[in-house]
Amino acid sequence: MEIGIDSFASAMYGSKTLSSVDAMEQLLDRIVQADQAGLAIYGIGEHHKKEFLDSAPAVILAAAAARTKNIRLTSAVTVLSTSDPVRVYQSFATLDLISKGRAELVVGRGSATEAFPLFGYNLHHYDELFKEKLELLLKIREQEFITWSGKFRPALQNQPIYPRSSQEKLPVWLGVGGTPASFVRAGTLGLPLMVAVIGGETARFRPLVDLYREAGQQAGFSPEQLSVGLHSPGYVAATDEEAFADYYPGYAELWTKAGRERGWPPVTRASFDAAADPKGVLVVGGPAQVAAKLLRHSEALGGVDRFTFQMDNAGLSHEQLLRSIEIIGTKVIPRINNAMAHGEIVKF
Protein backbone atom coordinates (compact mmCIF):
# COMPACT_ATOMS: atom_id res chain seq x y z
CA MET A 1 0.00 0.00 0.00
CA GLU A 2 1.40 3.39 -1.03
CA ILE A 3 1.02 6.08 1.63
CA GLY A 4 0.95 9.80 0.92
CA ILE A 5 -0.57 13.16 1.73
CA ASP A 6 -3.01 15.47 -0.03
CA SER A 7 -2.97 19.19 0.71
CA PHE A 8 -5.26 22.09 -0.11
CA ALA A 9 -2.41 24.55 0.62
CA SER A 10 -4.29 26.05 3.53
CA ALA A 11 -2.94 29.24 5.06
CA MET A 12 -5.21 28.87 8.09
CA TYR A 13 -3.79 27.38 11.29
CA GLY A 14 -6.49 27.68 13.91
CA SER A 15 -7.08 31.34 14.70
CA LYS A 16 -3.75 32.38 13.17
CA THR A 17 -3.44 33.34 9.55
CA LEU A 18 -0.03 33.00 7.92
CA SER A 19 1.07 35.24 5.12
CA SER A 20 0.63 33.55 1.78
CA VAL A 21 4.38 33.63 1.21
CA ASP A 22 5.10 31.87 4.51
CA ALA A 23 2.32 29.33 4.02
CA MET A 24 3.62 28.39 0.57
CA GLU A 25 7.19 28.05 1.84
CA GLN A 26 6.05 25.80 4.68
CA LEU A 27 4.03 23.66 2.28
CA LEU A 28 7.09 23.10 0.10
CA ASP A 29 9.10 22.23 3.21
CA ARG A 30 6.50 19.58 4.10
CA ILE A 31 6.70 18.05 0.64
CA VAL A 32 10.49 17.84 1.02
CA GLN A 33 9.98 16.23 4.43
CA ALA A 34 7.58 13.69 2.91
CA ASP A 35 10.11 12.86 0.22
CA GLN A 36 12.89 12.36 2.76
CA ALA A 37 10.63 10.30 5.05
CA GLY A 38 9.85 7.84 2.27
CA LEU A 39 6.22 8.68 1.53
CA ALA A 40 5.10 7.63 -1.94
CA ILE A 41 2.89 10.50 -3.09
CA TYR A 42 2.04 14.15 -2.39
CA GLY A 43 -1.08 15.69 -3.89
CA ILE A 44 -2.21 19.30 -4.22
CA GLY A 45 -5.91 20.08 -4.58
CA GLU A 46 -7.63 22.79 -6.57
CA HIS A 47 -9.77 25.46 -4.95
CA HIS A 48 -10.55 29.07 -5.74
CA LYS A 49 -11.19 30.42 -2.24
CA LYS A 50 -9.42 32.93 -0.04
CA GLU A 51 -8.27 30.45 2.61
CA PHE A 52 -6.53 28.12 0.10
CA LEU A 53 -3.50 28.72 -2.12
CA ASP A 54 -4.00 25.80 -4.50
CA SER A 55 -5.71 27.42 -7.49
CA ALA A 56 -2.70 26.45 -9.69
CA PRO A 57 -1.58 23.05 -8.38
CA ALA A 58 0.81 22.26 -11.23
CA VAL A 59 2.85 25.36 -10.35
CA ILE A 60 3.19 24.30 -6.70
CA LEU A 61 4.07 20.75 -7.73
CA ALA A 62 6.71 22.01 -10.16
CA ALA A 63 8.37 23.97 -7.35
CA ALA A 64 8.27 20.82 -5.22
CA ALA A 65 9.70 18.74 -8.08
CA ALA A 66 12.83 20.87 -8.12
CA ARG A 67 13.39 20.20 -4.40
CA THR A 68 12.56 16.46 -4.22
CA LYS A 69 13.99 13.25 -5.67
CA ASN A 70 11.66 10.28 -5.27
CA ILE A 71 8.13 11.23 -4.22
CA ARG A 72 5.44 11.19 -6.88
CA LEU A 73 3.56 14.47 -7.37
CA THR A 74 -0.12 14.67 -8.26
CA SER A 75 -3.18 16.88 -8.34
CA ALA A 76 -5.86 16.08 -5.78
CA VAL A 77 -8.05 16.78 -7.67
CA THR A 78 -7.88 18.73 -10.92
CA VAL A 79 -11.39 20.10 -11.52
CA LEU A 80 -11.46 18.92 -15.12
CA SER A 81 -15.01 20.12 -15.78
CA THR A 82 -13.84 23.76 -15.70
CA SER A 83 -10.38 23.23 -17.21
CA ASP A 84 -9.08 22.97 -20.75
CA PRO A 85 -7.80 19.40 -21.23
CA VAL A 86 -5.10 20.65 -23.59
CA ARG A 87 -3.65 22.99 -20.96
CA VAL A 88 -4.07 20.38 -18.22
CA TYR A 89 -2.06 17.88 -20.22
CA GLN A 90 0.59 20.45 -21.15
CA SER A 91 0.99 21.58 -17.52
CA PHE A 92 1.36 18.06 -16.13
CA ALA A 93 3.53 16.87 -19.01
CA THR A 94 5.83 19.80 -18.19
CA LEU A 95 5.74 18.78 -14.52
CA ASP A 96 6.63 15.25 -15.61
CA LEU A 97 9.70 16.57 -17.42
CA ILE A 98 10.80 18.70 -14.46
CA SER A 99 10.31 15.80 -12.02
CA LYS A 100 11.90 13.23 -14.35
CA GLY A 101 8.79 11.09 -14.60
CA ARG A 102 7.11 11.56 -11.20
CA ALA A 103 3.94 13.41 -12.24
CA GLU A 104 0.38 12.10 -11.96
CA LEU A 105 -3.13 13.50 -12.23
CA VAL A 106 -6.27 12.87 -10.23
CA VAL A 107 -9.18 14.38 -12.14
CA GLY A 108 -12.73 14.89 -10.94
CA ARG A 109 -15.87 16.95 -11.26
CA GLY A 110 -15.15 18.84 -8.06
CA SER A 111 -17.18 18.81 -4.85
CA ALA A 112 -16.77 22.59 -4.50
CA THR A 113 -18.38 24.55 -7.31
CA GLU A 114 -16.75 27.98 -7.18
CA ALA A 115 -14.77 27.27 -10.38
CA PHE A 116 -17.93 27.07 -12.50
CA PRO A 117 -18.98 30.74 -12.36
CA LEU A 118 -15.32 31.82 -12.20
CA PHE A 119 -14.54 30.26 -15.58
CA GLY A 120 -17.95 30.79 -17.13
CA TYR A 121 -19.42 27.29 -16.99
CA ASN A 122 -23.00 26.29 -16.22
CA LEU A 123 -23.51 23.91 -13.29
CA HIS A 124 -26.39 22.32 -15.21
CA HIS A 125 -23.70 20.81 -17.46
CA TYR A 126 -21.80 19.41 -14.46
CA ASP A 127 -21.51 15.81 -15.70
CA GLU A 128 -21.60 16.52 -19.43
CA LEU A 129 -18.59 18.79 -19.11
CA PHE A 130 -16.58 16.24 -17.22
CA LYS A 131 -17.40 13.36 -19.54
CA GLU A 132 -16.42 15.30 -22.66
CA LYS A 133 -13.24 16.74 -21.20
CA LEU A 134 -12.09 13.43 -19.76
CA GLU A 135 -12.50 11.85 -23.18
CA LEU A 136 -10.31 14.56 -24.72
CA LEU A 137 -7.65 14.39 -21.98
CA LEU A 138 -7.29 10.64 -22.36
CA LYS A 139 -7.04 10.99 -26.13
CA ILE A 140 -4.30 13.61 -25.76
CA ARG A 141 -2.18 11.41 -23.53
CA GLU A 142 -2.45 8.61 -26.11
CA GLN A 143 -1.84 10.61 -29.30
CA GLU A 144 0.48 13.42 -30.33
CA PHE A 145 -1.80 14.67 -33.12
CA ILE A 146 -5.44 15.20 -32.18
CA THR A 147 -8.56 15.40 -34.31
CA TRP A 148 -11.56 15.89 -32.05
CA SER A 149 -14.84 17.78 -31.73
CA GLY A 150 -17.26 18.26 -28.85
CA LYS A 151 -19.94 20.51 -27.41
CA PHE A 152 -18.01 22.65 -24.91
CA ARG A 153 -14.64 23.28 -26.54
CA PRO A 154 -13.54 24.33 -30.04
CA ALA A 155 -12.68 21.40 -32.30
CA LEU A 156 -9.13 20.25 -32.97
CA GLN A 157 -8.08 19.23 -36.47
CA ASN A 158 -4.86 17.20 -36.66
CA GLN A 159 -3.42 19.49 -33.97
CA PRO A 160 -0.18 18.41 -32.22
CA ILE A 161 -0.06 18.77 -28.42
CA TYR A 162 3.32 19.55 -26.81
CA PRO A 163 5.28 18.89 -24.72
CA ARG A 164 4.84 15.15 -24.34
CA SER A 165 5.27 13.61 -20.90
CA SER A 166 8.46 11.82 -19.88
CA GLN A 167 6.39 8.79 -18.87
CA GLU A 168 5.03 6.92 -21.87
CA LYS A 169 1.54 7.20 -20.41
CA LEU A 170 0.96 9.99 -17.88
CA PRO A 171 -0.97 8.38 -14.99
CA VAL A 172 -4.54 9.67 -14.70
CA TRP A 173 -6.64 8.62 -11.69
CA LEU A 174 -10.36 9.30 -11.47
CA GLY A 175 -11.38 11.04 -8.24
CA VAL A 176 -14.86 10.08 -7.02
CA GLY A 177 -17.22 10.72 -4.14
CA GLY A 178 -20.35 8.64 -3.70
CA THR A 179 -21.96 8.60 -7.16
CA PRO A 180 -22.27 5.02 -8.52
CA ALA A 181 -21.99 6.18 -12.13
CA SER A 182 -18.56 7.67 -11.40
CA PHE A 183 -17.29 4.32 -10.11
CA VAL A 184 -18.64 2.55 -13.19
CA ARG A 185 -17.07 5.17 -15.46
CA ALA A 186 -13.64 4.64 -13.89
CA GLY A 187 -13.91 0.88 -14.27
CA THR A 188 -15.15 1.02 -17.85
CA LEU A 189 -12.19 3.23 -18.80
CA GLY A 190 -9.72 1.13 -16.80
CA LEU A 191 -8.58 4.15 -14.82
CA PRO A 192 -7.22 3.87 -11.27
CA LEU A 193 -9.82 5.01 -8.74
CA MET A 194 -9.29 7.54 -5.93
CA VAL A 195 -12.19 7.50 -3.47
CA ALA A 196 -12.64 10.52 -1.21
CA VAL A 197 -14.28 9.38 2.04
CA ILE A 198 -14.77 12.24 4.48
CA GLY A 199 -17.65 11.02 6.64
CA GLY A 200 -19.37 7.94 7.99
CA GLU A 201 -17.86 4.46 7.88
CA THR A 202 -15.40 3.61 5.14
CA ALA A 203 -16.83 0.08 4.72
CA ARG A 204 -20.06 1.50 3.27
CA PHE A 205 -18.14 2.22 0.05
CA ARG A 206 -17.49 -1.47 -0.60
CA PRO A 207 -20.52 -1.93 -2.91
CA LEU A 208 -19.35 1.06 -4.98
CA VAL A 209 -15.78 -0.24 -5.18
CA ASP A 210 -17.20 -3.61 -6.24
CA LEU A 211 -19.12 -1.80 -9.00
CA TYR A 212 -15.83 -0.30 -10.19
CA ARG A 213 -14.07 -3.65 -10.28
CA GLU A 214 -17.01 -5.37 -12.00
CA ALA A 215 -17.24 -2.65 -14.66
CA GLY A 216 -13.50 -2.84 -15.25
CA GLN A 217 -13.47 -6.60 -15.65
CA GLN A 218 -16.44 -6.45 -18.01
CA ALA A 219 -14.50 -3.91 -20.08
CA GLY A 220 -11.58 -6.33 -20.34
CA PHE A 221 -9.24 -5.01 -17.68
CA SER A 222 -7.47 -7.40 -15.32
CA PRO A 223 -7.78 -6.98 -11.53
CA GLU A 224 -4.15 -5.84 -11.46
CA GLN A 225 -5.01 -2.93 -13.74
CA LEU A 226 -7.81 -1.68 -11.46
CA SER A 227 -6.08 0.16 -8.63
CA VAL A 228 -8.06 1.63 -5.72
CA GLY A 229 -6.93 4.63 -3.69
CA LEU A 230 -8.52 6.10 -0.58
CA HIS A 231 -8.35 9.72 0.58
CA SER A 232 -9.54 10.61 4.09
CA PRO A 233 -8.86 13.13 6.85
CA GLY A 234 -6.19 11.95 9.26
CA TYR A 235 -3.23 12.74 11.48
CA VAL A 236 -0.58 10.74 13.32
CA ALA A 237 1.14 11.71 16.55
CA ALA A 238 3.34 9.81 19.00
CA THR A 239 0.31 8.48 20.92
CA ASP A 240 -3.44 8.16 20.37
CA GLU A 241 -4.14 10.68 23.15
CA GLU A 242 -1.78 13.26 21.70
CA ALA A 243 -3.22 12.83 18.21
CA PHE A 244 -6.82 13.33 19.40
CA ALA A 245 -5.87 16.36 21.52
CA ASP A 246 -4.00 17.98 18.62
CA TYR A 247 -6.53 17.23 15.91
CA TYR A 248 -9.98 17.67 17.44
CA PRO A 249 -10.15 21.47 18.04
CA GLY A 250 -9.23 22.50 14.51
CA TYR A 251 -11.21 19.67 12.93
CA ALA A 252 -14.35 20.67 14.86
CA GLU A 253 -13.92 24.33 13.90
CA LEU A 254 -13.36 23.61 10.21
CA TRP A 255 -16.13 21.08 9.70
CA THR A 256 -18.66 23.03 11.75
CA LYS A 257 -17.99 26.00 9.49
CA ALA A 258 -18.29 23.81 6.39
CA GLY A 259 -21.50 22.37 7.81
CA ARG A 260 -23.08 25.81 8.01
CA GLU A 261 -22.39 26.21 4.28
CA ARG A 262 -23.52 22.71 3.24
CA GLY A 263 -26.29 21.91 5.73
CA TRP A 264 -24.35 19.47 7.95
CA PRO A 265 -24.79 19.34 11.74
CA PRO A 266 -22.05 20.89 13.91
CA VAL A 267 -19.17 18.66 15.03
CA THR A 268 -19.32 17.48 18.64
CA ARG A 269 -16.79 15.48 20.60
CA ALA A 270 -19.14 12.51 20.42
CA SER A 271 -19.39 12.68 16.63
CA PHE A 272 -15.61 13.10 16.42
CA ASP A 273 -15.02 10.03 18.59
CA ALA A 274 -17.43 8.03 16.42
CA ALA A 275 -15.56 9.07 13.27
CA ALA A 276 -12.26 8.14 14.90
CA ASP A 277 -13.36 4.67 16.09
CA PRO A 278 -12.03 1.54 14.32
CA LYS A 279 -14.66 1.66 11.57
CA GLY A 280 -14.90 5.45 11.25
CA VAL A 281 -13.48 7.64 8.53
CA LEU A 282 -10.90 9.61 10.56
CA VAL A 283 -7.45 8.01 10.43
CA VAL A 284 -6.24 9.69 13.62
CA GLY A 285 -4.05 8.21 16.34
CA GLY A 286 -0.63 6.88 17.21
CA PRO A 287 1.35 4.76 14.73
CA ALA A 288 -0.04 1.40 15.83
CA GLN A 289 -3.69 2.51 15.70
CA VAL A 290 -3.31 4.27 12.37
CA ALA A 291 -1.52 1.35 10.72
CA ALA A 292 -4.17 -1.06 12.00
CA LYS A 293 -6.96 1.19 10.77
CA LEU A 294 -5.49 1.47 7.28
CA LEU A 295 -5.22 -2.31 7.09
CA ARG A 296 -8.87 -2.58 8.24
CA HIS A 297 -9.95 -0.12 5.57
CA SER A 298 -8.06 -2.06 2.93
CA GLU A 299 -9.67 -5.31 4.03
CA ALA A 300 -13.12 -3.71 4.11
CA LEU A 301 -12.80 -2.39 0.54
CA GLY A 302 -11.32 -5.56 -0.91
CA GLY A 303 -7.82 -4.12 -1.14
CA VAL A 304 -6.49 -0.55 -1.19
CA ASP A 305 -3.41 0.26 -3.25
CA ARG A 306 -2.91 3.84 -2.05
CA PHE A 307 -3.97 5.92 0.93
CA THR A 308 -3.55 9.70 1.23
CA PHE A 309 -3.99 11.69 4.43
CA GLN A 310 -5.74 15.06 4.34
CA MET A 311 -4.33 16.66 7.48
CA ASP A 312 -3.40 20.30 6.94
CA ASN A 313 -6.93 21.65 7.35
CA ALA A 314 -7.44 21.06 11.09
CA GLY A 315 -5.58 23.96 12.65
CA LEU A 316 -2.36 22.00 13.04
CA SER A 317 0.92 23.90 13.14
CA HIS A 318 3.68 23.45 10.60
CA GLU A 319 5.80 21.78 13.28
CA GLN A 320 3.02 19.30 14.14
CA LEU A 321 2.58 18.45 10.47
CA LEU A 322 6.31 17.92 9.97
CA ARG A 323 6.44 15.57 12.96
CA SER A 324 3.40 13.69 11.71
CA ILE A 325 5.01 13.19 8.30
CA GLU A 326 8.14 11.84 9.97
CA ILE A 327 6.09 9.41 12.10
CA ILE A 328 4.18 8.22 9.04
CA GLY A 329 7.44 7.50 7.24
CA THR A 330 9.35 5.91 10.12
CA LYS A 331 6.63 4.12 12.08
CA VAL A 332 3.37 3.75 10.13
CA ILE A 333 4.67 2.65 6.73
CA PRO A 334 7.04 -0.01 8.17
CA ARG A 335 4.17 -1.46 10.25
CA ILE A 336 1.91 -1.69 7.22
CA ASN A 337 4.63 -3.18 5.01
CA ASN A 338 5.52 -5.75 7.65
CA ALA A 339 1.89 -6.76 8.19
CA MET A 340 1.23 -7.10 4.47
CA ALA A 341 4.46 -9.03 3.90
CA HIS A 342 3.37 -11.57 6.54
CA GLY A 343 -0.21 -11.76 5.30
CA GLU A 344 -1.66 -10.32 8.50
CA ILE A 345 -5.34 -9.36 8.39
CA VAL A 346 -6.88 -6.89 10.81
CA LYS A 347 -10.51 -7.83 11.35
CA PHE A 348 -12.93 -5.02 10.58
Coordinates of C-alpha atoms in Angstrom, one line a residue:
M1 CA 0.0 0.0 0.0
E2 CA 1.4 3.4 -1.0
I3 CA 1.0 6.1 1.6
G4 CA 0.9 9.8 0.9
I5 CA -0.6 13.2 1.7
D6 CA -3.0 15.5 0.0
S7 CA -3.0 19.2 0.7
F8 CA -5.3 22.1 -0.1
A9 CA -2.4 24.6 0.6
S10 CA -4.3 26.0 3.5
A11 CA -2.9 29.2 5.1
M12 CA -5.2 28.9 8.1
Y13 CA -3.8 27.4 11.3
G14 CA -6.5 27.7 13.9
S15 CA -7.1 31.3 14.7
K16 CA -3.7 32.4 13.2
T17 CA -3.4 33.3 9.5
L18 CA 0.0 33.0 7.9
S19 CA 1.1 35.2 5.1
S20 CA 0.6 33.5 1.8
V21 CA 4.4 33.6 1.2
D22 CA 5.1 31.9 4.5
A23 CA 2.3 29.3 4.0
M24 CA 3.6 28.4 0.6
E25 CA 7.2 28.0 1.8
Q26 CA 6.0 25.8 4.7
L27 CA 4.0 23.7 2.3
L28 CA 7.1 23.1 0.1
D29 CA 9.1 22.2 3.2
R30 CA 6.5 19.6 4.1
I31 CA 6.7 18.1 0.6
V32 CA 10.5 17.8 1.0
Q33 CA 10.0 16.2 4.4
A34 CA 7.6 13.7 2.9
D35 CA 10.1 12.9 0.2
Q36 CA 12.9 12.4 2.8
A37 CA 10.6 10.3 5.1
G38 CA 9.9 7.8 2.3
L39 CA 6.2 8.7 1.5
A40 CA 5.1 7.6 -1.9
I41 CA 2.9 10.5 -3.1
Y42 CA 2.0 14.1 -2.4
G43 CA -1.1 15.7 -3.9
I44 CA -2.2 19.3 -4.2
G45 CA -5.9 20.1 -4.6
E46 CA -7.6 22.8 -6.6
H47 CA -9.8 25.5 -4.9
H48 CA -10.5 29.1 -5.7
K49 CA -11.2 30.4 -2.2
K50 CA -9.4 32.9 0.0
E51 CA -8.3 30.4 2.6
F52 CA -6.5 28.1 0.1
L53 CA -3.5 28.7 -2.1
D54 CA -4.0 25.8 -4.5
S55 CA -5.7 27.4 -7.5
A56 CA -2.7 26.5 -9.7
P57 CA -1.6 23.1 -8.4
A58 CA 0.8 22.3 -11.2
V59 CA 2.9 25.4 -10.4
I60 CA 3.2 24.3 -6.7
L61 CA 4.1 20.8 -7.7
A62 CA 6.7 22.0 -10.2
A63 CA 8.4 24.0 -7.3
A64 CA 8.3 20.8 -5.2
A65 CA 9.7 18.7 -8.1
A66 CA 12.8 20.9 -8.1
R67 CA 13.4 20.2 -4.4
T68 CA 12.6 16.5 -4.2
K69 CA 14.0 13.2 -5.7
N70 CA 11.7 10.3 -5.3
I71 CA 8.1 11.2 -4.2
R72 CA 5.4 11.2 -6.9
L73 CA 3.6 14.5 -7.4
T74 CA -0.1 14.7 -8.3
S75 CA -3.2 16.9 -8.3
A76 CA -5.9 16.1 -5.8
V77 CA -8.1 16.8 -7.7
T78 CA -7.9 18.7 -10.9
V79 CA -11.4 20.1 -11.5
L80 CA -11.5 18.9 -15.1
S81 CA -15.0 20.1 -15.8
T82 CA -13.8 23.8 -15.7
S83 CA -10.4 23.2 -17.2
D84 CA -9.1 23.0 -20.7
P85 CA -7.8 19.4 -21.2
V86 CA -5.1 20.6 -23.6
R87 CA -3.7 23.0 -21.0
V88 CA -4.1 20.4 -18.2
Y89 CA -2.1 17.9 -20.2
Q90 CA 0.6 20.5 -21.2
S91 CA 1.0 21.6 -17.5
F92 CA 1.4 18.1 -16.1
A93 CA 3.5 16.9 -19.0
T94 CA 5.8 19.8 -18.2
L95 CA 5.7 18.8 -14.5
D96 CA 6.6 15.3 -15.6
L97 CA 9.7 16.6 -17.4
I98 CA 10.8 18.7 -14.5
S99 CA 10.3 15.8 -12.0
K100 CA 11.9 13.2 -14.3
G101 CA 8.8 11.1 -14.6
R102 CA 7.1 11.6 -11.2
A103 CA 3.9 13.4 -12.2
E104 CA 0.4 12.1 -12.0
L105 CA -3.1 13.5 -12.2
V106 CA -6.3 12.9 -10.2
V107 CA -9.2 14.4 -12.1
G108 CA -12.7 14.9 -10.9
R109 CA -15.9 16.9 -11.3
G110 CA -15.1 18.8 -8.1
S111 CA -17.2 18.8 -4.9
A112 CA -16.8 22.6 -4.5
T113 CA -18.4 24.5 -7.3
E114 CA -16.7 28.0 -7.2
A115 CA -14.8 27.3 -10.4
F116 CA -17.9 27.1 -12.5
P117 CA -19.0 30.7 -12.4
L118 CA -15.3 31.8 -12.2
F119 CA -14.5 30.3 -15.6
G120 CA -18.0 30.8 -17.1
Y121 CA -19.4 27.3 -17.0
N122 CA -23.0 26.3 -16.2
L123 CA -23.5 23.9 -13.3
H124 CA -26.4 22.3 -15.2
H125 CA -23.7 20.8 -17.5
Y126 CA -21.8 19.4 -14.5
D127 CA -21.5 15.8 -15.7
E128 CA -21.6 16.5 -19.4
L129 CA -18.6 18.8 -19.1
F130 CA -16.6 16.2 -17.2
K131 CA -17.4 13.4 -19.5
E132 CA -16.4 15.3 -22.7
K133 CA -13.2 16.7 -21.2
L134 CA -12.1 13.4 -19.8
E135 CA -12.5 11.9 -23.2
L136 CA -10.3 14.6 -24.7
L137 CA -7.7 14.4 -22.0
L138 CA -7.3 10.6 -22.4
K139 CA -7.0 11.0 -26.1
I140 CA -4.3 13.6 -25.8
R141 CA -2.2 11.4 -23.5
E142 CA -2.4 8.6 -26.1
Q143 CA -1.8 10.6 -29.3
E144 CA 0.5 13.4 -30.3
F145 CA -1.8 14.7 -33.1
I146 CA -5.4 15.2 -32.2
T147 CA -8.6 15.4 -34.3
W148 CA -11.6 15.9 -32.0
S149 CA -14.8 17.8 -31.7
G150 CA -17.3 18.3 -28.9
K151 CA -19.9 20.5 -27.4
F152 CA -18.0 22.7 -24.9
R153 CA -14.6 23.3 -26.5
P154 CA -13.5 24.3 -30.0
A155 CA -12.7 21.4 -32.3
L156 CA -9.1 20.2 -33.0
Q157 CA -8.1 19.2 -36.5
N158 CA -4.9 17.2 -36.7
Q159 CA -3.4 19.5 -34.0
P160 CA -0.2 18.4 -32.2
I161 CA -0.1 18.8 -28.4
Y162 CA 3.3 19.6 -26.8
P163 CA 5.3 18.9 -24.7
R164 CA 4.8 15.1 -24.3
S165 CA 5.3 13.6 -20.9
S166 CA 8.5 11.8 -19.9
Q167 CA 6.4 8.8 -18.9
E168 CA 5.0 6.9 -21.9
K169 CA 1.5 7.2 -20.4
L170 CA 1.0 10.0 -17.9
P171 CA -1.0 8.4 -15.0
V172 CA -4.5 9.7 -14.7
W173 CA -6.6 8.6 -11.7
L174 CA -10.4 9.3 -11.5
G175 CA -11.4 11.0 -8.2
V176 CA -14.9 10.1 -7.0
G177 CA -17.2 10.7 -4.1
G178 CA -20.4 8.6 -3.7
T179 CA -22.0 8.6 -7.2
P180 CA -22.3 5.0 -8.5
A181 CA -22.0 6.2 -12.1
S182 CA -18.6 7.7 -11.4
F183 CA -17.3 4.3 -10.1
V184 CA -18.6 2.5 -13.2
R185 CA -17.1 5.2 -15.5
A186 CA -13.6 4.6 -13.9
G187 CA -13.9 0.9 -14.3
T188 CA -15.1 1.0 -17.8
L189 CA -12.2 3.2 -18.8
G190 CA -9.7 1.1 -16.8
L191 CA -8.6 4.1 -14.8
P192 CA -7.2 3.9 -11.3
L193 CA -9.8 5.0 -8.7
M194 CA -9.3 7.5 -5.9
V195 CA -12.2 7.5 -3.5
A196 CA -12.6 10.5 -1.2
V197 CA -14.3 9.4 2.0
I198 CA -14.8 12.2 4.5
G199 CA -17.6 11.0 6.6
G200 CA -19.4 7.9 8.0
E201 CA -17.9 4.5 7.9
T202 CA -15.4 3.6 5.1
A203 CA -16.8 0.1 4.7
R204 CA -20.1 1.5 3.3
F205 CA -18.1 2.2 0.0
R206 CA -17.5 -1.5 -0.6
P207 CA -20.5 -1.9 -2.9
L208 CA -19.4 1.1 -5.0
V209 CA -15.8 -0.2 -5.2
D210 CA -17.2 -3.6 -6.2
L211 CA -19.1 -1.8 -9.0
Y212 CA -15.8 -0.3 -10.2
R213 CA -14.1 -3.7 -10.3
E214 CA -17.0 -5.4 -12.0
A215 CA -17.2 -2.7 -14.7
G216 CA -13.5 -2.8 -15.3
Q217 CA -13.5 -6.6 -15.6
Q218 CA -16.4 -6.5 -18.0
A219 CA -14.5 -3.9 -20.1
G220 CA -11.6 -6.3 -20.3
F221 CA -9.2 -5.0 -17.7
S222 CA -7.5 -7.4 -15.3
P223 CA -7.8 -7.0 -11.5
E224 CA -4.1 -5.8 -11.5
Q225 CA -5.0 -2.9 -13.7
L226 CA -7.8 -1.7 -11.5
S227 CA -6.1 0.2 -8.6
V228 CA -8.1 1.6 -5.7
G229 CA -6.9 4.6 -3.7
L230 CA -8.5 6.1 -0.6
H231 CA -8.3 9.7 0.6
S232 CA -9.5 10.6 4.1
P233 CA -8.9 13.1 6.9
G234 CA -6.2 11.9 9.3
Y235 CA -3.2 12.7 11.5
V236 CA -0.6 10.7 13.3
A237 CA 1.1 11.7 16.6
A238 CA 3.3 9.8 19.0
T239 CA 0.3 8.5 20.9
D240 CA -3.4 8.2 20.4
E241 CA -4.1 10.7 23.1
E242 CA -1.8 13.3 21.7
A243 CA -3.2 12.8 18.2
F244 CA -6.8 13.3 19.4
A245 CA -5.9 16.4 21.5
D246 CA -4.0 18.0 18.6
Y247 CA -6.5 17.2 15.9
Y248 CA -10.0 17.7 17.4
P249 CA -10.1 21.5 18.0
G250 CA -9.2 22.5 14.5
Y251 CA -11.2 19.7 12.9
A252 CA -14.3 20.7 14.9
E253 CA -13.9 24.3 13.9
L254 CA -13.4 23.6 10.2
W255 CA -16.1 21.1 9.7
T256 CA -18.7 23.0 11.8
K257 CA -18.0 26.0 9.5
A258 CA -18.3 23.8 6.4
G259 CA -21.5 22.4 7.8
R260 CA -23.1 25.8 8.0
E261 CA -22.4 26.2 4.3
R262 CA -23.5 22.7 3.2
G263 CA -26.3 21.9 5.7
W264 CA -24.4 19.5 7.9
P265 CA -24.8 19.3 11.7
P266 CA -22.1 20.9 13.9
V267 CA -19.2 18.7 15.0
T268 CA -19.3 17.5 18.6
R269 CA -16.8 15.5 20.6
A270 CA -19.1 12.5 20.4
S271 CA -19.4 12.7 16.6
F272 CA -15.6 13.1 16.4
D273 CA -15.0 10.0 18.6
A274 CA -17.4 8.0 16.4
A275 CA -15.6 9.1 13.3
A276 CA -12.3 8.1 14.9
D277 CA -13.4 4.7 16.1
P278 CA -12.0 1.5 14.3
K279 CA -14.7 1.7 11.6
G280 CA -14.9 5.4 11.2
V281 CA -13.5 7.6 8.5
L282 CA -10.9 9.6 10.6
V283 CA -7.4 8.0 10.4
V284 CA -6.2 9.7 13.6
G285 CA -4.0 8.2 16.3
G286 CA -0.6 6.9 17.2
P287 CA 1.4 4.8 14.7
A288 CA 0.0 1.4 15.8
Q289 CA -3.7 2.5 15.7
V290 CA -3.3 4.3 12.4
A291 CA -1.5 1.3 10.7
A292 CA -4.2 -1.1 12.0
K293 CA -7.0 1.2 10.8
L294 CA -5.5 1.5 7.3
L295 CA -5.2 -2.3 7.1
R296 CA -8.9 -2.6 8.2
H297 CA -10.0 -0.1 5.6
S298 CA -8.1 -2.1 2.9
E299 CA -9.7 -5.3 4.0
A300 CA -13.1 -3.7 4.1
L301 CA -12.8 -2.4 0.5
G302 CA -11.3 -5.6 -0.9
G303 CA -7.8 -4.1 -1.1
V304 CA -6.5 -0.6 -1.2
D305 CA -3.4 0.3 -3.3
R306 CA -2.9 3.8 -2.0
F307 CA -4.0 5.9 0.9
T308 CA -3.6 9.7 1.2
F309 CA -4.0 11.7 4.4
Q310 CA -5.7 15.1 4.3
M311 CA -4.3 16.7 7.5
D312 CA -3.4 20.3 6.9
N313 CA -6.9 21.6 7.3
A314 CA -7.4 21.1 11.1
G315 CA -5.6 24.0 12.7
L316 CA -2.4 22.0 13.0
S317 CA 0.9 23.9 13.1
H318 CA 3.7 23.5 10.6
E319 CA 5.8 21.8 13.3
Q320 CA 3.0 19.3 14.1
L321 CA 2.6 18.5 10.5
L322 CA 6.3 17.9 10.0
R323 CA 6.4 15.6 13.0
S324 CA 3.4 13.7 11.7
I325 CA 5.0 13.2 8.3
E326 CA 8.1 11.8 10.0
I327 CA 6.1 9.4 12.1
I328 CA 4.2 8.2 9.0
G329 CA 7.4 7.5 7.2
T330 CA 9.4 5.9 10.1
K331 CA 6.6 4.1 12.1
V332 CA 3.4 3.7 10.1
I333 CA 4.7 2.7 6.7
P334 CA 7.0 0.0 8.2
R335 CA 4.2 -1.5 10.2
I336 CA 1.9 -1.7 7.2
N337 CA 4.6 -3.2 5.0
N338 CA 5.5 -5.7 7.7
A339 CA 1.9 -6.8 8.2
M340 CA 1.2 -7.1 4.5
A341 CA 4.5 -9.0 3.9
H342 CA 3.4 -11.6 6.5
G343 CA -0.2 -11.8 5.3
E344 CA -1.7 -10.3 8.5
I345 CA -5.3 -9.4 8.4
V346 CA -6.9 -6.9 10.8
K347 CA -10.5 -7.8 11.4
F348 CA -12.9 -5.0 10.6

